[in-house]
PDB file of C-alpha atoms in Angstrom:
ATOM      1  CA  MET A 813     131.012 138.865 101.457  1.00  0.00           C
ATOM      2  CA  ALA A 814     128.498 138.942 104.303  1.00  0.00           C
ATOM      3  CA  ILE A 815     125.570 139.012 101.897  1.00  0.00           C
ATOM      4  CA  LEU A 816     127.090 136.104  99.973  1.00  0.00           C
ATOM      5  CA  LEU A 817     127.329 134.073 103.217  1.00  0.00           C
ATOM      6  CA  ALA A 818     123.683 134.866 103.966  1.00  0.00           C
ATOM      7  CA  GLY A 819     122.722 133.698 100.475  1.00  0.00           C
ATOM      8  CA  VAL A 820     124.660 130.464 100.890  1.00  0.00           C
ATOM      9  CA  ALA A 821     122.964 129.859 104.253  1.00  0.00           C
ATOM     10  CA  PHE A 822     119.568 130.506 102.691  1.00  0.00           C
ATOM     11  CA  VAL A 823     120.189 127.805 100.090  1.00  0.00           C
ATOM     12  CA  ASP A 824     121.951 125.293 102.407  1.00  0.00           C
ATOM     13  CA  PRO A 825     121.941 126.133 106.142  1.00  0.00           C
ATOM     14  CA  SER A 826     123.821 122.968 107.220  1.00  0.00           C
ATOM     15  CA  PRO A 827     127.343 124.540 107.145  1.00  0.00           C
ATOM     16  CA  PHE A 828     126.132 127.062 109.712  1.00  0.00           C
ATOM     17  CA  ASP A 829     124.846 124.538 112.292  1.00  0.00           C
ATOM     18  CA  ALA A 830     127.630 125.390 114.748  1.00  0.00           C
ATOM     19  CA  PHE A 831     126.739 129.106 114.596  1.00  0.00           C
ATOM     20  CA  PRO A 832     122.971 129.342 113.971  1.00  0.00           C
ATOM     21  CA  TRP A 833     122.876 133.121 114.385  1.00  0.00           C
ATOM     22  CA  LEU A 834     125.601 133.794 111.790  1.00  0.00           C
ATOM     23  CA  ALA A 835     123.567 133.743 108.567  1.00  0.00           C
ATOM     24  CA  GLY A 836     120.956 136.246 109.707  1.00  0.00           C
ATOM     25  CA  SER A 837     123.641 138.444 111.249  1.00  0.00           C
ATOM     26  CA  CYS A 838     125.541 138.464 107.954  1.00  0.00           C
ATOM     27  CA  LEU A 839     122.441 139.711 106.186  1.00  0.00           C
ATOM     28  CA  ALA A 840     121.735 142.325 108.883  1.00  0.00           C
ATOM     29  CA  VAL A 841     125.316 143.682 108.725  1.00  0.00           C
ATOM     30  CA  GLY A 842     126.043 143.178 105.024  1.00  0.00           C
ATOM     31  CA  VAL A 843     123.031 145.007 103.613  1.00  0.00           C
ATOM     32  CA  PRO A 844     123.674 148.378 105.289  1.00  0.00           C
ATOM     33  CA  LEU A 845     127.370 148.155 104.410  1.00  0.00           C
ATOM     34  CA  ALA A 846     126.521 147.438 100.778  1.00  0.00           C
ATOM     35  CA  ALA A 847     123.949 150.251 100.742  1.00  0.00           C
ATOM     36  CA  TRP A 848     126.475 152.676 102.203  1.00  0.00           C
ATOM     37  CA  ALA A 849     129.090 151.634  99.626  1.00  0.00           C
ATOM     38  CA  PHE A 850     126.689 152.074  96.707  1.00  0.00           C
ATOM     39  CA  ARG A 851     125.461 155.379  98.104  1.00  0.00           C
ATOM     40  CA  ALA A 852     129.006 156.703  98.506  1.00  0.00           C
ATOM     41  CA  ARG A 853     129.815 155.963  94.841  1.00  0.00           C
ATOM     42  CA  ARG A 854     126.878 157.816  93.357  1.00  0.00           C
ATOM     43  CA  ARG A 855     124.295 160.419  94.134  1.00  0.00           C
ATOM     44  CA  SER A 856     120.641 159.686  93.405  1.00  0.00           C
ATOM     45  CA  THR A 857     117.325 161.453  93.671  1.00  0.00           C
ATOM     46  CA  SER A 858     115.675 161.723  97.067  1.00  0.00           C
ATOM     47  CA  PHE A 859     112.966 159.247  96.034  1.00  0.00           C
ATOM     48  CA  ALA A 860     115.561 156.676  95.015  1.00  0.00           C
ATOM     49  CA  ALA A 861     117.476 157.248  98.257  1.00  0.00           C
ATOM     50  CA  VAL A 862     114.330 156.729 100.323  1.00  0.00           C
ATOM     51  CA  ALA A 863     113.520 153.548  98.401  1.00  0.00           C
ATOM     52  CA  GLU A 864     117.089 152.253  98.857  1.00  0.00           C
ATOM     53  CA  TRP A 865     117.118 152.890 102.587  1.00  0.00           C
ATOM     54  CA  THR A 866     113.633 151.447 103.002  1.00  0.00           C
ATOM     55  CA  ALA A 867     114.738 148.249 101.266  1.00  0.00           C
ATOM     56  CA  CYS A 868     117.872 148.270 103.404  1.00  0.00           C
ATOM     57  CA  PHE A 869     115.826 148.606 106.590  1.00  0.00           C
ATOM     58  CA  VAL A 870     113.501 145.764 105.551  1.00  0.00           C
ATOM     59  CA  LEU A 871     116.425 143.451 104.752  1.00  0.00           C
ATOM     60  CA  VAL A 872     118.170 144.304 108.035  1.00  0.00           C
ATOM     61  CA  ALA A 873     114.949 143.520 109.918  1.00  0.00           C
ATOM     62  CA  VAL A 874     114.628 140.217 108.051  1.00  0.00           C
ATOM     63  CA  GLY A 875     118.246 139.386 108.897  1.00  0.00           C
ATOM     64  CA  LEU A 876     117.771 140.172 112.590  1.00  0.00           C
ATOM     65  CA  PHE A 877     114.606 138.066 112.804  1.00  0.00           C
ATOM     66  CA  TRP A 878     116.358 135.266 110.922  1.00  0.00           C
ATOM     67  CA  ALA A 879     119.300 135.339 113.360  1.00  0.00           C
ATOM     68  CA  ALA A 880     117.032 135.475 116.423  1.00  0.00           C
ATOM     69  CA  GLY A 881     114.850 132.649 115.104  1.00  0.00           C
ATOM     70  CA  ASP A 882     117.793 130.377 114.326  1.00  0.00           C
ATOM     71  CA  TYR A 883     119.409 131.114 117.687  1.00  0.00           C
ATOM     72  CA  SER A 884     116.217 130.442 119.660  1.00  0.00           C
ATOM     73  CA  SER A 885     115.628 127.237 117.714  1.00  0.00           C
ATOM     74  CA  ALA A 886     119.144 126.038 118.564  1.00  0.00           C
ATOM     75  CA  VAL A 887     118.678 126.911 122.247  1.00  0.00           C
ATOM     76  CA  GLY A 888     115.315 125.101 122.357  1.00  0.00           C
ATOM     77  CA  THR A 889     116.751 122.031 120.663  1.00  0.00           C
ATOM     78  CA  GLY A 890     119.662 121.981 123.101  1.00  0.00           C
ATOM     79  CA  ARG A 891     117.369 122.250 126.100  1.00  0.00           C
ATOM     80  CA  ALA A 892     115.137 119.471 124.774  1.00  0.00           C
ATOM     81  CA  GLN A 893     118.161 117.222 124.285  1.00  0.00           C
ATOM     82  CA  ASN A 894     119.265 118.003 127.843  1.00  0.00           C
ATOM     83  CA  ILE A 895     115.823 117.114 129.241  1.00  0.00           C
ATOM     84  CA  ALA A 896     115.793 113.852 127.264  1.00  0.00           C
ATOM     85  CA  ALA A 897     119.298 112.970 128.488  1.00  0.00           C
ATOM     86  CA  THR A 898     118.517 113.639 132.170  1.00  0.00           C
ATOM     87  CA  LEU A 899     115.040 112.073 132.169  1.00  0.00           C
ATOM     88  CA  PRO A 900     116.207 108.717 133.624  1.00  0.00           C
ATOM     89  CA  GLN A 901     117.637 110.568 136.645  1.00  0.00           C
ATOM     90  CA  SER A 902     114.476 112.638 137.215  1.00  0.00           C
ATOM     91  CA  ALA A 903     112.151 111.926 140.120  1.00  0.00           C
ATOM     92  CA  ASP A 904     109.287 109.501 139.543  1.00  0.00           C
ATOM     93  CA  VAL A 905     105.835 111.058 139.740  1.00  0.00           C
ATOM     94  CA  VAL A 906     102.635 109.334 140.794  1.00  0.00           C
ATOM     95  CA  LEU A 907      99.663 111.318 139.553  1.00  0.00           C
ATOM     96  CA  PHE A 908      96.315 111.115 141.334  1.00  0.00           C
ATOM     97  CA  SER A 909      93.409 112.621 139.456  1.00  0.00           C
ATOM     98  CA  GLU A 910      89.684 112.819 140.152  1.00  0.00           C
ATOM     99  CA  LYS A 911      89.054 112.376 136.413  1.00  0.00           C
ATOM    100  CA  ALA A 912      90.530 109.975 133.871  1.00  0.00           C
ATOM    101  CA  LEU A 913      93.115 111.485 131.512  1.00  0.00           C
ATOM    102  CA  GLN A 914      91.164 110.249 128.475  1.00  0.00           C
ATOM    103  CA  SER A 915      94.373 109.406 126.638  1.00  0.00           C
ATOM    104  CA  ARG A 916      96.684 106.447 126.438  1.00  0.00           C
ATOM    105  CA  VAL A 917     100.343 107.283 126.896  1.00  0.00           C
ATOM    106  CA  ALA A 918     102.930 104.555 126.275  1.00  0.00           C
ATOM    107  CA  GLY A 919     104.626 103.494 129.503  1.00  0.00           C
ATOM    108  CA  VAL A 920     102.035 105.040 131.830  1.00  0.00           C
ATOM    109  CA  VAL A 921      99.940 102.675 133.957  1.00  0.00           C
ATOM    110  CA  GLU A 922      96.401 103.763 134.837  1.00  0.00           C
ATOM    111  CA  THR A 923      94.764 102.331 137.956  1.00  0.00           C
ATOM    112  CA  ALA A 924      91.128 103.031 138.826  1.00  0.00           C
ATOM    113  CA  CYS A 925      90.829 103.776 142.541  1.00  0.00           C
ATOM    114  CA  ALA A 926      87.614 102.711 144.281  1.00  0.00           C
ATOM    115  CA  GLY A 927      85.481 105.857 144.368  1.00  0.00           C
ATOM    116  CA  SER A 928      88.410 108.268 144.544  1.00  0.00           C
ATOM    117  CA  GLY A 929      89.566 108.765 140.947  1.00  0.00           C
ATOM    118  CA  PHE A 930      92.567 107.434 139.093  1.00  0.00           C
ATOM    119  CA  ARG A 931      96.244 106.787 139.703  1.00  0.00           C
ATOM    120  CA  TYR A 932      98.897 107.107 136.995  1.00  0.00           C
ATOM    121  CA  ASP A 933     102.360 105.609 137.376  1.00  0.00           C
ATOM    122  CA  GLY A 934     105.401 105.906 135.115  1.00  0.00           C
ATOM    123  CA  LEU A 935     105.604 109.696 134.786  1.00  0.00           C
ATOM    124  CA  THR A 936     108.233 112.349 135.469  1.00  0.00           C
ATOM    125  CA  LEU A 937     107.654 116.070 135.931  1.00  0.00           C
ATOM    126  CA  VAL A 938     109.448 118.147 133.331  1.00  0.00           C
ATOM    127  CA  MET A 939     108.211 121.549 134.446  1.00  0.00           C
ATOM    128  CA  GLN A 940     105.425 123.563 135.965  1.00  0.00           C
ATOM    129  CA  ALA A 941     104.550 126.483 133.739  1.00  0.00           C
ATOM    130  CA  GLY A 942     101.973 128.870 135.118  1.00  0.00           C
ATOM    131  CA  ASP A 943      99.003 126.778 136.162  1.00  0.00           C
ATOM    132  CA  ARG A 944     100.032 123.719 134.111  1.00  0.00           C
ATOM    133  CA  TYR A 945     102.108 120.626 134.810  1.00  0.00           C
ATOM    134  CA  VAL A 946     104.122 119.147 131.944  1.00  0.00           C
ATOM    135  CA  LEU A 947     104.781 115.426 132.489  1.00  0.00           C
ATOM    136  CA  LEU A 948     106.590 112.868 130.352  1.00  0.00           C
ATOM    137  CA  PRO A 949     106.563 109.084 130.572  1.00  0.00           C
ATOM    138  CA  ALA A 950     109.690 107.832 132.359  1.00  0.00           C
ATOM    139  CA  ALA A 951     110.656 105.850 129.239  1.00  0.00           C
ATOM    140  CA  TRP A 952     110.033 108.803 126.901  1.00  0.00           C
ATOM    141  CA  THR A 953     112.003 109.122 123.685  1.00  0.00           C
ATOM    142  CA  PRO A 954     111.550 111.573 120.839  1.00  0.00           C
ATOM    143  CA  ALA A 955     110.158 108.683 118.770  1.00  0.00           C
ATOM    144  CA  THR A 956     107.372 107.909 121.262  1.00  0.00           C
ATOM    145  CA  GLY A 957     106.899 111.624 121.826  1.00  0.00           C
ATOM    146  CA  SER A 958     103.729 111.951 123.954  1.00  0.00           C
ATOM    147  CA  ALA A 959     103.564 114.425 126.816  1.00  0.00           C
ATOM    148  CA  VAL A 960     100.854 115.027 129.385  1.00  0.00           C
ATOM    149  CA  VAL A 961      99.885 118.621 130.128  1.00  0.00           C
ATOM    150  CA  LEU A 962      97.529 119.011 133.087  1.00  0.00           C
ATOM    151  CA  PRO A 963      95.931 122.059 134.631  1.00  0.00           C
ATOM    152  CA  ARG A 964      96.912 122.639 138.235  1.00  0.00           C
ATOM    153  CA  SER A 965      93.792 122.118 140.313  1.00  0.00           C
ATOM    154  CA  ASP A 966      92.411 120.618 143.513  1.00  0.00           C
ATOM    155  CA  GLY A 967      91.456 117.504 141.521  1.00  0.00           C
ATOM    156  CA  VAL A 968      95.110 116.724 140.702  1.00  0.00           C
ATOM    157  CA  ARG A 969      97.757 115.596 143.174  1.00  0.00           C
ATOM    158  CA  LEU A 970     101.372 114.670 142.482  1.00  0.00           C
ATOM    159  CA  GLU A 971     103.598 112.478 144.654  1.00  0.00           C
ATOM    160  CA  PHE A 972     107.333 112.314 144.029  1.00  0.00           C
ATOM    161  CA  ALA A 973     109.785 109.467 144.605  1.00  0.00           C
ATOM    162  CA  ALA A 974     113.435 108.833 143.833  1.00  0.00           C
ATOM    163  CA  PRO A 975     114.006 107.473 140.304  1.00  0.00           C
ATOM    164  CA  GLY A 976     112.921 103.831 140.060  1.00  0.00           C
ATOM    165  CA  THR A 977     111.439 103.634 143.586  1.00  0.00           C
ATOM    166  CA  ALA A 978     107.767 104.485 143.036  1.00  0.00           C
ATOM    167  CA  GLN A 979     105.502 101.467 143.642  1.00  0.00           C
ATOM    168  CA  VAL A 980     103.044 100.757 140.823  1.00  0.00           C
ATOM    169  CA  GLY A 981      99.394 100.351 141.734  1.00  0.00           C
ATOM    170  CA  GLY A 982      97.523 100.863 144.979  1.00  0.00           C
ATOM    171  CA  CYS A 983      95.492 103.918 145.801  1.00  0.00           C
TER     172      CYS A 983
END
């Protein structure tokens, strides 16, 4: 039964959306049970037994990776949806940079500052990962989908303000 569920999920994974780990787990559990059942019913040569258990091990590994991959994909999707839902309540970020970003991001206003670099308004900080800042436009949607990833350096400064209170322009 477990192997049958895994086969169904392989062909059409949509019934398993509520439990993304289930299909791979069915394969990982069902294969050794089936191998044990077949092995208990008959005796085979040692070469055949080694081949059976090797195939069983490979299928269990595939099932475990499948379950882990589906689970991590569901967690990542959920976290992305949470970030998108809470973005309007996130702090506004004004980015000051010695160098121009060299990219146009919808909803972000670039202002050249006299002799001191550039100012970017309309951003929110999503996270700092290692030595990188990940910023999204305040009006970001999955359809517009551009993010700004900047290295943390002395040439980059961030100022934070309550949502909707940052003043556009002025260096």
